[in-house]
PDB file of C-alpha atoms in Angstrom:
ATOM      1  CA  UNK F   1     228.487  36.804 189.706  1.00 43.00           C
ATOM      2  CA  UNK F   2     226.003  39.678 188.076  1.00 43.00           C
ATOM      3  CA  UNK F   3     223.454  39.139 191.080  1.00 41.00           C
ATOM      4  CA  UNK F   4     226.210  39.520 193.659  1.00 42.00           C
ATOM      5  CA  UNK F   5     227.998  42.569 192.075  1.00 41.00           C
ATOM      6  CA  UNK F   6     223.803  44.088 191.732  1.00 38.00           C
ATOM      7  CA  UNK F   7     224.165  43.147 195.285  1.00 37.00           C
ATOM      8  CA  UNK F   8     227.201  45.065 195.725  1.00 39.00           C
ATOM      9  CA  UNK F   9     226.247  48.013 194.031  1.00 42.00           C
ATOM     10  CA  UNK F  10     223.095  48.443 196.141  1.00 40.00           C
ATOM     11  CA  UNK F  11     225.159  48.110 199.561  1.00 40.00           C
ATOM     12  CA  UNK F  12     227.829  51.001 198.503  1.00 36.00           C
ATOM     13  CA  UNK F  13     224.754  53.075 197.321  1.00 37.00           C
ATOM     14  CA  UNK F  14     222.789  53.003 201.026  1.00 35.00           C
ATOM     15  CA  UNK F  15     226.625  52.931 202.634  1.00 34.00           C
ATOM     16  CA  UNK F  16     226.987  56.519 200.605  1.00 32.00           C
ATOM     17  CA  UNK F  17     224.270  58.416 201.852  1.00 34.00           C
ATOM     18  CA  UNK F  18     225.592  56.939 205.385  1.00 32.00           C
ATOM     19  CA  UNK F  19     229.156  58.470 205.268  1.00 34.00           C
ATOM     20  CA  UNK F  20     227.935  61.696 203.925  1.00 37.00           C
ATOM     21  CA  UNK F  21     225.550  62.142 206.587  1.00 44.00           C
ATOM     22  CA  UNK F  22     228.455  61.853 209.203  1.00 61.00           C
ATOM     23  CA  UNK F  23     229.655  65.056 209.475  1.00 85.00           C
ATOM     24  CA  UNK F  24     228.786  68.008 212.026  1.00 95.00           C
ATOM     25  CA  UNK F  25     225.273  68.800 211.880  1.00 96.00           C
ATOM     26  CA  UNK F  26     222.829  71.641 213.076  1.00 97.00           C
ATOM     27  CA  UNK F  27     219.803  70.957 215.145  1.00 98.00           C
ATOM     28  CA  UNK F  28     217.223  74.106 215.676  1.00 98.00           C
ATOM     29  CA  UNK F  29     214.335  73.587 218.364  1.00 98.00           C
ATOM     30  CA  UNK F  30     212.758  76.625 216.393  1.00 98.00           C
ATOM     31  CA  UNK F  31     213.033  77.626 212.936  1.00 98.00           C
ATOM     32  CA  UNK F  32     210.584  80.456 213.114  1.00 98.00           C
ATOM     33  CA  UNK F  33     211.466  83.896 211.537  1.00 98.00           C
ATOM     34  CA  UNK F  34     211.924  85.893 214.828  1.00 98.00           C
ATOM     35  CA  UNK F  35     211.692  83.221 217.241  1.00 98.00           C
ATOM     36  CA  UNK F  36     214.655  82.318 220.217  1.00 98.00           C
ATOM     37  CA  UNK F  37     215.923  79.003 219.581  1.00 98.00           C
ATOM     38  CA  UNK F  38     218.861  76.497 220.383  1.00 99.00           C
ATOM     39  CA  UNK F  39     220.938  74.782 218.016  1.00 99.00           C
ATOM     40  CA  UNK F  40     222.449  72.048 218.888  1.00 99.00           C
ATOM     41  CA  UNK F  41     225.848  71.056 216.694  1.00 98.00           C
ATOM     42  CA  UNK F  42     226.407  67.153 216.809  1.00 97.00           C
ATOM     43  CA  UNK F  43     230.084  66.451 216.532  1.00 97.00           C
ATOM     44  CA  UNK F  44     230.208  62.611 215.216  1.00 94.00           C
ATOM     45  CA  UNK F  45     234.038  61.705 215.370  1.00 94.00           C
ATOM     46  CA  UNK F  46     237.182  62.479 214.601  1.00 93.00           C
ATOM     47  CA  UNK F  47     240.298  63.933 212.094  1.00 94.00           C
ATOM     48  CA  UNK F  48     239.953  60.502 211.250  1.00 90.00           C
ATOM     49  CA  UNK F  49     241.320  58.387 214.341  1.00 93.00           C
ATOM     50  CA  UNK F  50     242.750  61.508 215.763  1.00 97.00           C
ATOM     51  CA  UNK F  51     240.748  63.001 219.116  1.00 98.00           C
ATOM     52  CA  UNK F  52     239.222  66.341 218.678  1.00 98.00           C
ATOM     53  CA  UNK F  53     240.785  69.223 220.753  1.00 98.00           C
ATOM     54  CA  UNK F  54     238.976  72.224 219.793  1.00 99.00           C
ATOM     55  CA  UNK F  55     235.709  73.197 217.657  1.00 99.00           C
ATOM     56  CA  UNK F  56     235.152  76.878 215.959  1.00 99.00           C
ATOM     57  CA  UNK F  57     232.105  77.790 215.023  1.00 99.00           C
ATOM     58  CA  UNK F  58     231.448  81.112 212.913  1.00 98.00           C
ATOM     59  CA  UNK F  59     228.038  82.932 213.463  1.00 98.00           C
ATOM     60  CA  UNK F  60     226.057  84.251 210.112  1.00 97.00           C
ATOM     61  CA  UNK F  61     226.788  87.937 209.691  1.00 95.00           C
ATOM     62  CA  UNK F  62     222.331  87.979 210.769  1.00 96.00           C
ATOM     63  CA  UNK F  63     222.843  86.429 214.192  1.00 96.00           C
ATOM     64  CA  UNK F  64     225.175  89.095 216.303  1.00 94.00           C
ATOM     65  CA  UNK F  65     224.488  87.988 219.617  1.00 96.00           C
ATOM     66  CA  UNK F  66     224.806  84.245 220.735  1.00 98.00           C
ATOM     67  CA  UNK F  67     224.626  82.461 224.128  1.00 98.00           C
ATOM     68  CA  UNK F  68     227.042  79.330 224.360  1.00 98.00           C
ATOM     69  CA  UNK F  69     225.449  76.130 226.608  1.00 98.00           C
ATOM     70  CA  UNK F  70     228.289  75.317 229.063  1.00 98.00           C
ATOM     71  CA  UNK F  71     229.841  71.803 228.393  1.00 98.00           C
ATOM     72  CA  UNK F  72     231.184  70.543 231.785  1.00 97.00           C
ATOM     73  CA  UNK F  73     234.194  69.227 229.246  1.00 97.00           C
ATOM     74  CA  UNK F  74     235.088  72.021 227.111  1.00 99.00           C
ATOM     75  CA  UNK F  75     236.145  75.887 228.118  1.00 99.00           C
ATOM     76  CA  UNK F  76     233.923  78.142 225.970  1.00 99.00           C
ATOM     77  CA  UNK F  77     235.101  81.406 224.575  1.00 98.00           C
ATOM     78  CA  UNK F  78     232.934  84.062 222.347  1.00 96.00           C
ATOM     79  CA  UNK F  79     235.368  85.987 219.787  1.00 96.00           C
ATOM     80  CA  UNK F  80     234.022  89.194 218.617  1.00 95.00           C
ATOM     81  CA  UNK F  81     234.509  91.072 215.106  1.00 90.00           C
ATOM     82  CA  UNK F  82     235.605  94.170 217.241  1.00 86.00           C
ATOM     83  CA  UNK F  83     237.106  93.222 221.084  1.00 76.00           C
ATOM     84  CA  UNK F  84     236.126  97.006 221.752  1.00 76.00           C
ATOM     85  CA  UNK F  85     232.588  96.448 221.167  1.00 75.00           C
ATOM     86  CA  UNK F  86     231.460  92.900 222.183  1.00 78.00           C
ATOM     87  CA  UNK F  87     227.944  93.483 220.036  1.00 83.00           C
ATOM     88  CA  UNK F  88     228.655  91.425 217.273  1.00 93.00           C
ATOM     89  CA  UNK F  89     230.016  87.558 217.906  1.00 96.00           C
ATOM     90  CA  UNK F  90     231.776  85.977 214.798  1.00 97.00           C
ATOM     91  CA  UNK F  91     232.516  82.724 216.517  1.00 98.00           C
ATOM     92  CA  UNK F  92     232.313  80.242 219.626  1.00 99.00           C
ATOM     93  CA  UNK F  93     235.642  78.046 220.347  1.00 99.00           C
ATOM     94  CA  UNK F  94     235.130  75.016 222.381  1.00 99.00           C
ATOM     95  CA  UNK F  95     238.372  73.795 223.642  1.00 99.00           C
ATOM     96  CA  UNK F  96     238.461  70.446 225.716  1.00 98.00           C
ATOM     97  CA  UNK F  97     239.799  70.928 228.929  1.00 98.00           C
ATOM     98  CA  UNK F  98     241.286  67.340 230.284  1.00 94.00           C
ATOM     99  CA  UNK F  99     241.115  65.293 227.358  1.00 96.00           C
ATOM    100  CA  UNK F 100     240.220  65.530 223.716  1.00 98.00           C
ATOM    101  CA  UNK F 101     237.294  63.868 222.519  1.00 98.00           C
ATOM    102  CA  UNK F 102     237.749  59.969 221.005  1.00 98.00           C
ATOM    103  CA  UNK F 103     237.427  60.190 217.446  1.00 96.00           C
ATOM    104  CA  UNK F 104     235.058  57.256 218.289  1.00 96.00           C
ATOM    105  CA  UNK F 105     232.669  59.173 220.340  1.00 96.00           C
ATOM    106  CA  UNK F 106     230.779  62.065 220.028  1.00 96.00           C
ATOM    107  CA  UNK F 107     229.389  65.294 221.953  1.00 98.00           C
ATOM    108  CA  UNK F 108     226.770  67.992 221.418  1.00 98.00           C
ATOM    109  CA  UNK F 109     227.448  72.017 221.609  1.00 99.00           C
ATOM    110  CA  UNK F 110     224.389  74.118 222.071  1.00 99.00           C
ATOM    111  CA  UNK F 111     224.582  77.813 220.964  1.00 99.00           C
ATOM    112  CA  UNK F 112     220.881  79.891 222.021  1.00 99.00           C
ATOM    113  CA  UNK F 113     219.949  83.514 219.902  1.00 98.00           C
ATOM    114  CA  UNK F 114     217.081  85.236 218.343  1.00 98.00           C
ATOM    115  CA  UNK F 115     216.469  83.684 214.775  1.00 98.00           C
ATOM    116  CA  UNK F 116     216.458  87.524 212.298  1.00 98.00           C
ATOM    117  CA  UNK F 117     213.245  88.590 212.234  1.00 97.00           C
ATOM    118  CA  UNK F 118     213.356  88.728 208.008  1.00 96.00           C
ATOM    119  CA  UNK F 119     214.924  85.909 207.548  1.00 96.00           C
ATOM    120  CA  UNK F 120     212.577  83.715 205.936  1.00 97.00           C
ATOM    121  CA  UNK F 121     213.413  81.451 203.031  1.00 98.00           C
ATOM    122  CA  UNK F 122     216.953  81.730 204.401  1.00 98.00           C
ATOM    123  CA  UNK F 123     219.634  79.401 204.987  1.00 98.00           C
ATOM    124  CA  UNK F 124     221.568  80.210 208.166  1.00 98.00           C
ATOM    125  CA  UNK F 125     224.791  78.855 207.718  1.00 98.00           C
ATOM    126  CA  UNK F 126     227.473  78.239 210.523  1.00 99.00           C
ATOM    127  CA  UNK F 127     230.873  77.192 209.192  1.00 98.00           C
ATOM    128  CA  UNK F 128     232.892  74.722 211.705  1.00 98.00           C
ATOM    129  CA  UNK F 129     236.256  73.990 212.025  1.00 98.00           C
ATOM    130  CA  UNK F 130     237.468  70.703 214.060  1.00 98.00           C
ATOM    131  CA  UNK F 131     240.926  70.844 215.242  1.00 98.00           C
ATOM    132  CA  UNK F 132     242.249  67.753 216.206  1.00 98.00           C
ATOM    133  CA  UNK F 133     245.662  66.440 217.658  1.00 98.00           C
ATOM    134  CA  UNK F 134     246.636  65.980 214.146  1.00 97.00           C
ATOM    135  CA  UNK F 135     244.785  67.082 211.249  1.00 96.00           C
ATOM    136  CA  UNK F 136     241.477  69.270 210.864  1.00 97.00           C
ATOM    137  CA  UNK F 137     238.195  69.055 209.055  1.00 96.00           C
ATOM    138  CA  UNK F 138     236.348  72.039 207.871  1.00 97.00           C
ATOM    139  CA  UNK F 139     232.721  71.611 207.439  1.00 97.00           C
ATOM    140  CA  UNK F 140     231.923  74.071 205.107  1.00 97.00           C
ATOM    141  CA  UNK F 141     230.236  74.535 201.516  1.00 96.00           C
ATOM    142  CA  UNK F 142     227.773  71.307 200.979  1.00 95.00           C
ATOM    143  CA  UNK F 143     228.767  69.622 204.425  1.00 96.00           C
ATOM    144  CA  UNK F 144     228.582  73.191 206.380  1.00 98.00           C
ATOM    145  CA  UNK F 145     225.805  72.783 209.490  1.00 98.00           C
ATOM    146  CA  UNK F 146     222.463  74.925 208.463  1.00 98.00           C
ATOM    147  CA  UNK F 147     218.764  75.424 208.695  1.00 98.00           C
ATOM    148  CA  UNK F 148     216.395  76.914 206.862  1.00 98.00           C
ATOM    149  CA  UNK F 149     213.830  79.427 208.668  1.00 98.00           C
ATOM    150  CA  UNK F 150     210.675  79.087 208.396  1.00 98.00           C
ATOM    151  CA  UNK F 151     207.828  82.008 208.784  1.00 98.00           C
ATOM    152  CA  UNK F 152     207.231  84.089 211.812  1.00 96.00           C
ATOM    153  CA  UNK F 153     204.636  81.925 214.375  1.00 91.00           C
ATOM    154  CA  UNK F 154     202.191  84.161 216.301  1.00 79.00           C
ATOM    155  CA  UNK F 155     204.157  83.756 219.703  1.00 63.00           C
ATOM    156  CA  UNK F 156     207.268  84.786 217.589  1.00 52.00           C
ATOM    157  CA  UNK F 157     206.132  88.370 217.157  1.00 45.00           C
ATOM    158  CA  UNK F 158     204.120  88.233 220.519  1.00 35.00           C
ATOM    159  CA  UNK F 159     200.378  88.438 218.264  1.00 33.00           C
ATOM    160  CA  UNK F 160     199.476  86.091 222.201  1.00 30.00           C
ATOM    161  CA  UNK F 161     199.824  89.376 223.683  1.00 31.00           C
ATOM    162  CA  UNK F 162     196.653  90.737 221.733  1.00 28.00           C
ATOM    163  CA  UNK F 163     194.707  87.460 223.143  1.00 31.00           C
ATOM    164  CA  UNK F 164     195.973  88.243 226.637  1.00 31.00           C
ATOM    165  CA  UNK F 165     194.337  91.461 226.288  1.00 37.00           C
ATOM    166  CA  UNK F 166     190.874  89.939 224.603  1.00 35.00           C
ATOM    167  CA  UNK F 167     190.831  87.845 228.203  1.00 38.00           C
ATOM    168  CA  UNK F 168     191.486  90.858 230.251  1.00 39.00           C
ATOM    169  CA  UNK F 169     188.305  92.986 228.804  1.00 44.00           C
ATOM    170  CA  UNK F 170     186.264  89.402 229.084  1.00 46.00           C
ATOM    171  CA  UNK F 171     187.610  89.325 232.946  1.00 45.00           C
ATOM    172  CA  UNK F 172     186.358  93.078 233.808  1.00 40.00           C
ATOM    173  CA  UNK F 173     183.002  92.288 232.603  1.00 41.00           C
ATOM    174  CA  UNK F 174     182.858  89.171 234.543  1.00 43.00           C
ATOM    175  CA  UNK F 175     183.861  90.792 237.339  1.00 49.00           C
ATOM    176  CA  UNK F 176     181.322  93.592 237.163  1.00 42.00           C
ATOM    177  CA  UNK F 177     178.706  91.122 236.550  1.00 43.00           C
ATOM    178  CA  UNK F 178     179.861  88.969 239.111  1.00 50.00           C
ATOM    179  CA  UNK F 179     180.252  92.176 241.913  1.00 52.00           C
ATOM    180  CA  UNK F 180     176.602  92.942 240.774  1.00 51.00           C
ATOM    181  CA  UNK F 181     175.200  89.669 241.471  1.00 50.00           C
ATOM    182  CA  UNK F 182     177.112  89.942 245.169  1.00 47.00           C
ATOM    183  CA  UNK F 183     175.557  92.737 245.896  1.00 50.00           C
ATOM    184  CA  UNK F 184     171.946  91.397 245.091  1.00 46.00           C
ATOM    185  CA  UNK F 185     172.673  88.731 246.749  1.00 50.00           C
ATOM    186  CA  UNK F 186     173.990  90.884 250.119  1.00 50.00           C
ATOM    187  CA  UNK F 187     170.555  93.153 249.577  1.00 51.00           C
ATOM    188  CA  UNK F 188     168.222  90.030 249.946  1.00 49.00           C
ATOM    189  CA  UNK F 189     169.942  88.521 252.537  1.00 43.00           C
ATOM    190  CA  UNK F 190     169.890  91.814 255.015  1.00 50.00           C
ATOM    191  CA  UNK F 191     165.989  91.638 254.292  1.00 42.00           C
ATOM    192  CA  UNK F 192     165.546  88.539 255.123  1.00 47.00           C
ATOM    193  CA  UNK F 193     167.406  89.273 258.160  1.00 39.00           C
ATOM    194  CA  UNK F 194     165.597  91.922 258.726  1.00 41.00           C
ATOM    195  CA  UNK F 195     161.848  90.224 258.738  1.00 48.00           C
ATOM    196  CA  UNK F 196     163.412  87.494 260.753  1.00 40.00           C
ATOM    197  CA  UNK F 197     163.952  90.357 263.298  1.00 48.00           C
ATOM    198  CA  UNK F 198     160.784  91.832 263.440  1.00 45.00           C
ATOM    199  CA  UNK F 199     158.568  88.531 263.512  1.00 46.00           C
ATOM    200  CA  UNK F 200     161.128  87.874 266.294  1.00 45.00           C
ATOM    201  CA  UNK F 201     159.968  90.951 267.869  1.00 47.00           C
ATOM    202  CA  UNK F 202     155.997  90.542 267.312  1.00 46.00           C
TER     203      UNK F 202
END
């Protein structure tokens, strides 16, 4: 009886870890201070066993301009803090169009925008709201979908240009080198040409 209830213990503590992890999560294909980058949100299920008809998700106050991935199943809509000035996005709102999702199944929503430039050390921090048929679930405080960002890469703050350039100077010289050994080359072979000529001649 102890070894199975040690045995029981250990199976609720990996199950745990498990059914925390389901919730909606943020996935960044950059991190990088400065950098663009897409995040793709992971919704996993349901209010429970009810479908999913709608997901919200709020922008950090640092990110004012956002670019929605279209989802052939979901109408996409950008709200803005002021409708008179679309410059700063608070939230996207996916709405399914046909059908809600299964809470059994699960889809992906991909939002693109320029990571801030001083930003690093940060936690960027995108409250969502699921609205299902009945019910909701916020994912906010210790389940909210974030990333950390990371420093500023060189191709973040364009430091490649600077190389770019370094080639450049490197291709003029070897282009004026290379012009000079043309025109060598030309000289000799319009003597040689030339004697041809005039043994012809003799």
């Amino acid at each position: 009886m102890a070894t199975a209830a040690v045995f029981a213990g250990a199976g609720l503590a990996l199950a745990a870890p498990l059914s925390a992890s389901a919730h909606v999560s943020a996935s960044a294909t950059s991190t990088a201070a400065g950098s663009y980058t897409v995040v793709a949100f992971s919704v996993p299920h349901g209010c429970e066993a009810s479908p999913t008809e709608v997901v919200t998700i709020s922008m950090p106050e640092s990110v004012p301009s956002v670019t929605p991935t279209v989802n052939p199943n979901w109408s996409v809509e950008k709200q803005f803090e002021d409708a008179a000035d679309p410059n700063r996005v608070t939230a996207v709102v996916y709405t399914a169009i046909a059908e809600p999702l299964a809470a059994d199944l699960r889809d992906v929503f991909e939002l693109s925008f320029r990571v801030p430039d001083d930003a690093e050390g940060e936690s960027l921090e995108f409250p969502t709201v699921q609205t299902c048929t009945e019910g909701t679930a916020e994912w906010v405080g210790d389940d909210v979908p974030a990333f950390t960002v990371t420093a500023a890469t060189g191709d973040a703050h364009g430091h490649g240009a600077s190389e770019t350039g370094a080639a450049t100077d490197d291709d003029v010289f070897a282009r004026v080198v290379g012009g000079g050994g043309l025109a060598l080359g030309a000289g000799a072979l319009g003597v040689s040409l030339w004697s041809v000529r005039r043994r012809a001649t003799a």
